[in-house]
Amino acid sequence: MRKHDLALAVLLPVLACGCGSSGSGNGNDSGSSGGSGDGTSSKPGGSSGSTPGSSGNPSTNDPGTPTNPTGLTGVWKVDGTDARGAYSGEVELVSKDGKLSITRIVKYATAKVEDGRELHWVWQGTASGSSSKLDVKVPLKRADFMTKRGTVTHTAADVPVDVTGSFSSSTAGTISGTFTGPDINANETWTARRDSGAKPIFADERVTNPAHDPPSASVKTTLFGTYSNFRTLAAVQPYVNRPEFDAAVHGHVVDTTDFAFYQANPKALRVLNKVIDDVSLGETLVRANAYRDSLKAKADKFQADMETRWIDSFVGMVVDGAAPGSTVHEPSGDSALWTGTYAAAQAYRFQVTGEAVAKTNLITSLEALLKLQEITGDWSSFARVLRRSNGPATGDWHTGTGKFAGLDWREGGNNDMLKGILYGLTLGYEVLCGDGASGYDSICKRIRTNAKHIADDVNTSQGFNQLPGTWLSAWVDDSITYRAKAEGFWVAAKVEKKNNPVFYEQGTADWSGTHLSFVGDTIAMLLASHLNLGGDAVKVHKDEIDASHDNLAKQRLAVWHLIHAAYGSGAKSSPFVDDMRWRLREIPYPKTSYPIDHRINPDFCMSPYPALPWKTDWMNYPNPDRTQSLVSYPIFEQETDVSYWKVGLNYDGGGPYESPGVDFLHAYWYARKFGILSATE
């Protein structure tokens, strides 16, 4: 989607005040942590400038040039026991600026958690004293982002708790002592000290990267004035006096911590600076499930689930999410779009691997997309989803007849759903009916017929989609008549393309619309590769993709990094592509979430602006709720969604819930198709 009128009314004068497009800047505290950084961020999605810190724990990322008070500093071997049994590991003591910090990493010998995974625990804190009497203090977090799992709940009242340790030298080269705290009583011994290495034994790699430059005084005055009543909402009031709220610099939290650990230890869970309970284990589990598999292994797992759980072969459409592990699903109201992207994923997969099953999957979902038009009996409309008939159809559901017996269809096909149909038909024709393809005459004929009806009859395409529908028909029918129509539509459409790249400014975007625009631009580039309207359709769309990516570059939208590398001017080795990799890595398998609410974390801050402000309904809170976070979070800390590529600055959500991996598969095979990812990643 392009800029909305109201958003323009607010933001055009802002732009005139010198806001400009988002670019690299000095950075500001986006409010995600109690720490602070100085220097250039090298994390995914980063930009030059100060990087807000993300952890209140003492950092061991830079051991500096430590002193060695009475032989304490360095790395010690740890052996001990607590209520969970025996454990072993390492403790590192680092002295910097006259202060001692401690990092402790242990693995339990026999304790297993969740689905039989090894339990590891990381603590970071401070120490004081000497080997004759060493005191240790470790703050362990309780409230982070999950609010409930099983019978355990976390709220904002669950402040961190302190674990204290008392140690002394028992014999030469040996230190012994105890740790005590809530539900913690551990006895352990440290031996075999060695000097610290070039890197610490553990590094907290959580950072927050600014999403845009700080607003100028005039921009801030304009926006704060426009949304002054938004700040009066009870949900926003607790944050209005926070300095980061006043600074109004949105950001993105990037957390690559323990990626390498889980790649090396896929059957482990390592709890980081938290009390261990069902909730913290759940928070740890989603990180582990995101980081333990290679991208290829994750794609294989998501694919297996699509074929056995998320698509009924009789229907051929992607269903809605459900309770974790459930095989009973409801149809998704937006299934035409998600089925179109799944069909595209299978087309790309077939083009890359030649696997017959990928072509079979493509045909199954392509058949469903064709039926969306055919089943209604009225070529001017189309269905948005199909389901198995399960009794009398009511409401906006209708029963299929004749060759569609056994299926129900839901009315209400719209612009978003039509994009899914166009995407599936375009790639379906390319794979099944293009040069060198044979044996699919019947389905190819149906694609040509349905494309013509999109161009001529579908009400939804008599506007924004008029060009792609006619363009598709011109290509698949090799029709002079439809080509002439498409060329005519292109004359006007190219002006729109040149002047309206996808929009982002000061935390405001149509997040769902950015995904639709990505799909629309991909369809256009696919069609232009076969029929370059006006001789410049490829170039105009390439320029628009570049301009849109310039606006979105810092927003961690993986699909825009993809299309920029595939069709724009983005190099396949650019930092943006690496950010796309990290976004795929952040998706856990399975895509399961539990109730979350980042507001329970004291680091959380609300945005001073409402989401989707052009809807002008932010004062109707909580229905709808237009509040949004000042920062986005790693995908494994978000509510699960059928497509993470349309999610903005969300901070809460329900569960337990599991969603299909269509978004991962589409992005993965898109990247493989264009050589952006390799088969070994």
CSV table of C-alpha atoms in Angstrom, one decimal, residues 336-642:
chain,number,residue,atom,x,y,z
A,336,ALA,CA,-6.2,-16.8,-0.7
A,337,LEU,CA,-3.1,-14.6,0.0
A,338,TRP,CA,-1.3,-17.2,2.1
A,339,THR,CA,-2.1,-20.0,-0.3
A,340,GLY,CA,-0.7,-17.8,-3.1
A,341,THR,CA,2.5,-17.3,-1.3
A,342,TYR,CA,2.7,-21.0,-0.5
A,343,ALA,CA,2.2,-21.9,-4.1
A,344,ALA,CA,5.0,-19.4,-5.0
A,345,ALA,CA,7.3,-21.0,-2.5
A,346,GLN,CA,6.7,-24.4,-4.1
A,347,ALA,CA,7.2,-23.0,-7.6
A,348,TYR,CA,10.6,-21.5,-6.5
A,349,ARG,CA,11.5,-24.8,-4.8
A,350,PHE,CA,10.8,-26.7,-7.9
A,351,GLN,CA,12.8,-24.3,-10.0
A,352,VAL,CA,15.7,-24.6,-7.6
A,353,THR,CA,15.6,-28.4,-6.9
A,354,GLY,CA,13.5,-30.0,-9.5
A,355,GLU,CA,11.7,-32.0,-6.8
A,356,ALA,CA,8.6,-33.6,-8.1
A,357,VAL,CA,6.8,-33.2,-4.8
A,358,ALA,CA,7.3,-29.4,-5.0
A,359,LYS,CA,5.4,-29.4,-8.4
A,360,THR,CA,2.7,-31.6,-6.9
A,361,ASN,CA,2.3,-29.2,-4.0
A,362,LEU,CA,2.2,-26.3,-6.4
A,363,ILE,CA,-0.6,-27.9,-8.5
A,364,THR,CA,-2.6,-28.7,-5.3
A,365,SER,CA,-2.7,-25.1,-4.2
A,366,LEU,CA,-3.0,-23.7,-7.7
A,367,GLU,CA,-6.1,-25.8,-8.2
A,368,ALA,CA,-7.5,-24.2,-5.0
A,369,LEU,CA,-6.7,-20.7,-6.3
A,370,LEU,CA,-8.5,-21.4,-9.6
A,371,LYS,CA,-11.5,-22.7,-7.8
A,372,LEU,CA,-11.8,-19.5,-5.8
A,373,GLN,CA,-12.9,-17.9,-9.0
A,374,GLU,CA,-14.8,-20.8,-10.5
A,375,ILE,CA,-16.9,-21.9,-7.5
A,376,THR,CA,-19.0,-18.8,-7.1
A,377,GLY,CA,-20.8,-19.0,-10.4
A,378,ASP,CA,-20.2,-15.3,-10.9
A,379,TRP,CA,-17.0,-14.2,-12.7
A,380,SER,CA,-17.3,-10.7,-11.2
A,381,SER,CA,-16.5,-12.0,-7.7
A,382,PHE,CA,-14.3,-14.7,-6.1
A,383,ALA,CA,-14.1,-16.5,-2.9
A,384,ARG,CA,-11.5,-15.7,-0.2
A,385,VAL,CA,-11.2,-19.3,1.1
A,386,LEU,CA,-12.5,-22.9,0.7
A,387,ARG,CA,-13.2,-25.6,3.3
A,388,ARG,CA,-14.5,-29.1,3.4
A,389,SER,CA,-18.3,-29.1,3.7
A,390,ASN,CA,-19.3,-29.8,7.3
A,391,GLY,CA,-23.0,-29.2,7.3
A,392,PRO,CA,-25.3,-26.4,6.1
A,393,ALA,CA,-23.3,-23.3,5.1
A,394,THR,CA,-24.4,-20.2,7.0
A,395,GLY,CA,-23.5,-16.5,7.1
A,396,ASP,CA,-21.0,-15.6,4.4
A,397,TRP,CA,-20.3,-19.3,3.6
A,398,HIS,CA,-21.9,-21.1,0.6
A,399,THR,CA,-22.1,-24.7,-0.4
A,400,GLY,CA,-20.3,-25.7,-3.7
A,401,THR,CA,-22.3,-27.6,-6.2
A,402,GLY,CA,-21.6,-29.9,-9.2
A,403,LYS,CA,-17.9,-30.5,-9.6
A,404,PHE,CA,-17.4,-28.4,-6.4
A,405,ALA,CA,-19.5,-30.7,-4.3
A,406,GLY,CA,-17.9,-31.3,-0.9
A,407,LEU,CA,-16.5,-27.8,-0.7
A,408,ASP,CA,-17.8,-24.7,0.9
A,409,TRP,CA,-16.7,-21.2,-0.1
A,410,ARG,CA,-16.6,-17.9,1.7
A,411,GLU,CA,-17.6,-14.7,0.0
A,412,GLY,CA,-15.7,-11.5,0.2
A,413,GLY,CA,-12.7,-11.8,-2.0
A,414,ASN,CA,-10.9,-8.4,-2.0
A,415,ASN,CA,-7.7,-6.7,-3.1
A,416,ASP,CA,-5.5,-8.5,-0.7
A,417,MET,CA,-6.8,-11.9,-1.7
A,418,LEU,CA,-6.6,-11.1,-5.4
A,419,LYS,CA,-2.9,-10.6,-5.0
A,420,GLY,CA,-2.6,-14.2,-3.8
A,421,ILE,CA,-4.5,-15.5,-6.8
A,422,LEU,CA,-2.4,-13.4,-9.2
A,423,TYR,CA,0.8,-14.6,-7.6
A,424,GLY,CA,-0.1,-18.2,-7.8
A,425,LEU,CA,-1.4,-18.0,-11.3
A,426,THR,CA,1.7,-16.2,-12.6
A,427,LEU,CA,4.2,-18.6,-11.2
A,428,GLY,CA,1.9,-21.6,-11.9
A,429,TYR,CA,1.8,-20.7,-15.6
A,430,GLU,CA,5.6,-20.1,-15.6
A,431,VAL,CA,6.4,-23.5,-14.2
A,432,LEU,CA,3.7,-25.6,-15.8
A,433,CYS,CA,3.0,-23.9,-19.1
A,434,GLY,CA,6.2,-22.0,-19.9
A,435,ASP,CA,9.0,-22.9,-22.3
A,436,GLY,CA,9.8,-26.7,-22.2
A,437,ALA,CA,6.8,-27.5,-20.0
A,438,SER,CA,4.2,-30.1,-21.1
A,439,GLY,CA,1.5,-32.3,-19.9
A,440,TYR,CA,-0.6,-29.7,-18.1
A,441,ASP,CA,-2.8,-28.4,-20.9
A,442,SER,CA,-6.0,-28.5,-18.9
A,443,ILE,CA,-4.7,-26.4,-16.0
A,444,CYS,CA,-2.9,-24.1,-18.4
A,445,LYS,CA,-6.2,-23.5,-20.2
A,446,ARG,CA,-7.9,-22.7,-16.9
A,447,ILE,CA,-5.2,-20.2,-16.0
A,448,ARG,CA,-5.7,-18.4,-19.3
A,449,THR,CA,-9.5,-18.4,-18.8
A,450,ASN,CA,-9.3,-17.2,-15.2
A,451,ALA,CA,-6.8,-14.5,-16.0
A,452,LYS,CA,-9.1,-13.2,-18.7
A,453,HIS,CA,-11.9,-13.0,-16.2
A,454,ILE,CA,-9.7,-11.1,-13.8
A,455,ALA,CA,-9.0,-8.6,-16.5
A,456,ASP,CA,-12.5,-8.2,-17.7
A,457,ASP,CA,-15.0,-9.1,-15.0
A,458,VAL,CA,-13.7,-9.2,-11.4
A,459,ASN,CA,-14.9,-6.1,-9.7
A,460,THR,CA,-11.9,-5.9,-7.4
A,461,SER,CA,-9.6,-5.6,-10.4
A,462,GLN,CA,-11.4,-2.7,-12.0
A,463,GLY,CA,-9.1,-0.3,-10.1
A,464,PHE,CA,-5.8,-0.9,-8.4
A,465,ASN,CA,-5.5,-4.5,-9.8
A,466,GLN,CA,-6.6,-3.6,-13.4
A,467,LEU,CA,-3.1,-3.5,-14.7
A,468,PRO,CA,-1.7,-6.8,-13.3
A,469,GLY,CA,-4.9,-8.7,-14.3
A,470,THR,CA,-4.7,-7.4,-17.8
A,471,TRP,CA,-0.9,-7.9,-17.9
A,472,LEU,CA,-1.2,-11.5,-16.9
A,473,SER,CA,-3.9,-12.2,-19.5
A,474,ALA,CA,-1.8,-10.5,-22.2
A,475,TRP,CA,1.2,-12.7,-21.4
A,476,VAL,CA,-0.6,-16.1,-20.9
A,477,ASP,CA,-2.8,-15.6,-24.0
A,478,ASP,CA,-0.2,-13.9,-26.1
A,479,SER,CA,-3.0,-11.5,-26.9
A,480,ILE,CA,-2.5,-8.3,-28.9
A,481,THR,CA,-5.8,-7.0,-27.6
A,482,TYR,CA,-4.9,-7.5,-23.9
A,483,ARG,CA,-1.4,-6.2,-24.5
A,484,ALA,CA,-2.7,-3.0,-25.9
A,485,LYS,CA,-5.0,-2.6,-22.9
A,486,ALA,CA,-2.1,-3.3,-20.5
A,487,GLU,CA,0.2,-0.9,-22.3
A,488,GLY,CA,-2.6,1.8,-21.9
A,489,PHE,CA,-2.9,1.1,-18.2
A,490,TRP,CA,0.9,1.1,-17.8
A,491,VAL,CA,1.1,4.7,-19.1
A,492,ALA,CA,-0.8,6.0,-16.0
A,493,ALA,CA,0.5,3.3,-13.6
A,494,LYS,CA,4.2,4.1,-14.2
A,495,VAL,CA,3.6,7.7,-12.9
A,496,GLU,CA,2.1,6.3,-9.7
A,497,LYS,CA,5.1,3.9,-9.4
A,498,LYS,CA,7.7,6.6,-9.8
A,499,ASN,CA,6.0,9.0,-7.3
A,500,ASN,CA,4.8,6.6,-4.6
A,501,PRO,CA,7.4,4.2,-3.1
A,502,VAL,CA,6.4,2.3,0.0
A,503,PHE,CA,6.1,4.6,3.0
A,504,TYR,CA,7.8,4.7,6.4
A,505,GLU,CA,8.4,7.7,8.6
A,506,GLN,CA,9.1,8.2,12.3
A,507,GLY,CA,7.7,4.8,13.4
A,508,THR,CA,4.7,5.0,11.1
A,509,ALA,CA,4.0,2.5,8.3
A,510,ASP,CA,1.2,0.4,6.9
A,511,TRP,CA,2.9,-2.8,8.1
A,512,SER,CA,0.5,-5.2,6.4
A,513,GLY,CA,0.6,-3.0,3.3
A,514,THR,CA,4.4,-3.3,3.1
A,515,HIS,CA,3.9,-7.1,2.6
A,516,LEU,CA,1.2,-6.6,0.0
A,517,SER,CA,3.4,-4.1,-1.9
A,518,PHE,CA,6.2,-6.7,-1.8
A,519,VAL,CA,3.9,-9.3,-3.3
A,520,GLY,CA,2.6,-6.8,-5.9
A,521,ASP,CA,6.1,-5.8,-7.0
A,522,THR,CA,7.2,-9.4,-7.2
A,523,ILE,CA,4.2,-10.2,-9.5
A,524,ALA,CA,5.1,-7.1,-11.6
A,525,MET,CA,8.7,-8.1,-12.0
A,526,LEU,CA,7.7,-11.7,-12.9
A,527,LEU,CA,5.3,-10.4,-15.6
A,528,ALA,CA,7.8,-7.9,-16.8
A,529,SER,CA,10.4,-10.6,-17.3
A,530,HIS,CA,7.9,-12.1,-19.9
A,531,LEU,CA,6.3,-8.9,-21.2
A,532,ASN,CA,8.2,-5.6,-20.6
A,533,LEU,CA,5.4,-3.1,-21.0
A,534,GLY,CA,6.4,0.1,-22.6
A,535,GLY,CA,9.9,-1.2,-22.8
A,536,ASP,CA,10.5,0.3,-19.3
A,537,ALA,CA,8.4,-1.8,-16.9
A,538,VAL,CA,11.4,-3.6,-15.6
A,539,LYS,CA,13.3,-0.4,-15.0
A,540,VAL,CA,10.5,1.6,-13.4
A,541,HIS,CA,9.7,-1.2,-11.0
A,542,LYS,CA,13.4,-1.7,-10.2
A,543,ASP,CA,13.7,2.0,-9.4
A,544,GLU,CA,10.5,1.8,-7.2
A,545,ILE,CA,11.8,-1.2,-5.4
A,546,ASP,CA,15.1,0.7,-4.7
A,547,ALA,CA,13.2,3.8,-3.5
A,548,SER,CA,10.9,1.7,-1.3
A,549,HIS,CA,13.8,-0.1,0.2
A,550,ASP,CA,15.6,3.2,0.9
A,551,ASN,CA,12.5,4.1,3.0
A,552,LEU,CA,12.3,0.6,4.7
A,553,ALA,CA,16.0,-0.3,5.0
A,554,LYS,CA,16.2,0.0,8.7
A,555,GLN,CA,12.9,-1.7,9.5
A,556,ARG,CA,14.0,-5.3,9.5
A,557,LEU,CA,11.5,-6.3,6.8
A,558,ALA,CA,13.1,-9.5,5.5
A,559,VAL,CA,11.0,-9.6,2.3
A,560,TRP,CA,12.1,-6.1,1.3
A,561,HIS,CA,15.7,-7.0,1.7
A,562,LEU,CA,14.9,-10.0,-0.5
A,563,ILE,CA,13.2,-8.2,-3.3
A,564,HIS,CA,15.9,-5.5,-3.2
A,565,ALA,CA,18.6,-8.1,-3.7
A,566,ALA,CA,16.6,-10.1,-6.3
A,567,TYR,CA,15.2,-7.3,-8.4
A,568,GLY,CA,16.6,-4.0,-7.2
A,569,SER,CA,20.1,-2.7,-6.8
A,570,GLY,CA,20.9,-4.6,-3.6
A,571,ALA,CA,24.0,-6.8,-3.6
A,572,LYS,CA,23.4,-10.3,-2.5
A,573,SER,CA,26.2,-9.9,0.1
A,574,SER,CA,24.9,-6.6,1.5
A,575,PRO,CA,24.3,-6.0,5.2
A,576,PHE,CA,20.6,-6.0,4.5
A,577,VAL,CA,20.8,-9.6,3.2
A,578,ASP,CA,22.5,-10.6,6.5
A,579,ASP,CA,19.7,-8.9,8.4
A,580,MET,CA,17.3,-11.0,6.3
A,581,ARG,CA,19.2,-14.1,7.3
A,582,TRP,CA,18.9,-13.2,11.0
A,583,ARG,CA,15.2,-12.6,10.6
A,584,LEU,CA,14.8,-16.1,9.2
A,585,ARG,CA,17.0,-17.5,12.0
A,586,GLU,CA,14.7,-15.7,14.6
A,587,ILE,CA,11.7,-17.8,13.5
A,588,PRO,CA,11.3,-20.7,15.8
A,589,TYR,CA,10.3,-24.2,14.7
A,590,PRO,CA,7.6,-24.9,15.6
A,591,LYS,CA,6.0,-21.4,15.3
A,592,THR,CA,4.5,-21.5,18.8
A,593,SER,CA,3.9,-18.7,21.2
A,594,TYR,CA,2.5,-18.4,24.7
A,595,PRO,CA,0.8,-15.3,26.2
A,596,ILE,CA,3.2,-12.4,26.0
A,597,ASP,CA,3.2,-8.9,27.1
A,598,HIS,CA,6.5,-6.9,27.0
A,599,ARG,CA,5.0,-4.3,29.4
A,600,ILE,CA,5.9,-6.6,32.3
A,601,ASN,CA,9.5,-5.8,31.6
A,602,PRO,CA,10.7,-2.5,33.1
A,603,ASP,CA,12.7,-1.7,30.0
A,604,PHE,CA,9.5,-1.5,27.9
A,605,CYS,CA,8.3,1.9,26.6
A,606,MET,CA,5.3,2.8,24.5
A,607,SER,CA,5.5,4.7,21.3
A,608,PRO,CA,4.2,8.3,21.5
A,609,TYR,CA,2.3,7.8,18.3
A,610,PRO,CA,-0.6,5.4,17.4
A,611,ALA,CA,-0.3,2.7,14.8
A,612,LEU,CA,-2.1,3.2,11.5
A,613,PRO,CA,-3.0,6.8,12.3
A,614,TRP,CA,-4.9,7.4,9.1
A,615,LYS,CA,-7.7,5.2,10.5
A,616,THR,CA,-8.3,8.1,13.1
A,617,ASP,CA,-9.7,5.7,15.6
A,618,TRP,CA,-6.9,5.6,18.2
A,619,MET,CA,-9.1,7.2,20.9
A,620,ASN,CA,-11.5,4.2,20.7
A,621,TYR,CA,-9.0,2.1,22.7
A,622,PRO,CA,-9.2,-0.8,23.4
A,623,ASN,CA,-11.4,-1.6,20.5
A,624,PRO,CA,-9.3,-1.1,18.4
A,625,ASP,CA,-6.0,-1.0,20.2
A,626,ARG,CA,-3.7,1.3,18.2
A,627,THR,CA,-1.0,1.4,20.9
A,628,GLN,CA,2.4,0.2,19.8
A,629,SER,CA,5.9,-0.4,21.2
A,630,LEU,CA,8.7,2.1,20.8
A,631,VAL,CA,10.8,-0.9,19.6
A,632,SER,CA,10.2,-4.1,17.7
A,633,TYR,CA,11.4,-7.4,19.2
A,634,PRO,CA,13.1,-10.5,17.9
A,635,ILE,CA,10.6,-12.8,16.2
A,636,PHE,CA,10.9,-15.4,18.9
A,637,GLU,CA,9.7,-12.8,21.4
A,638,GLN,CA,6.6,-12.0,19.4
A,639,GLU,CA,3.1,-13.5,19.2
A,640,THR,CA,3.1,-16.1,16.4
A,641,ASP,CA,1.5,-15.1,13.1
A,642,VAL,CA,0.9,-16.7,9.8
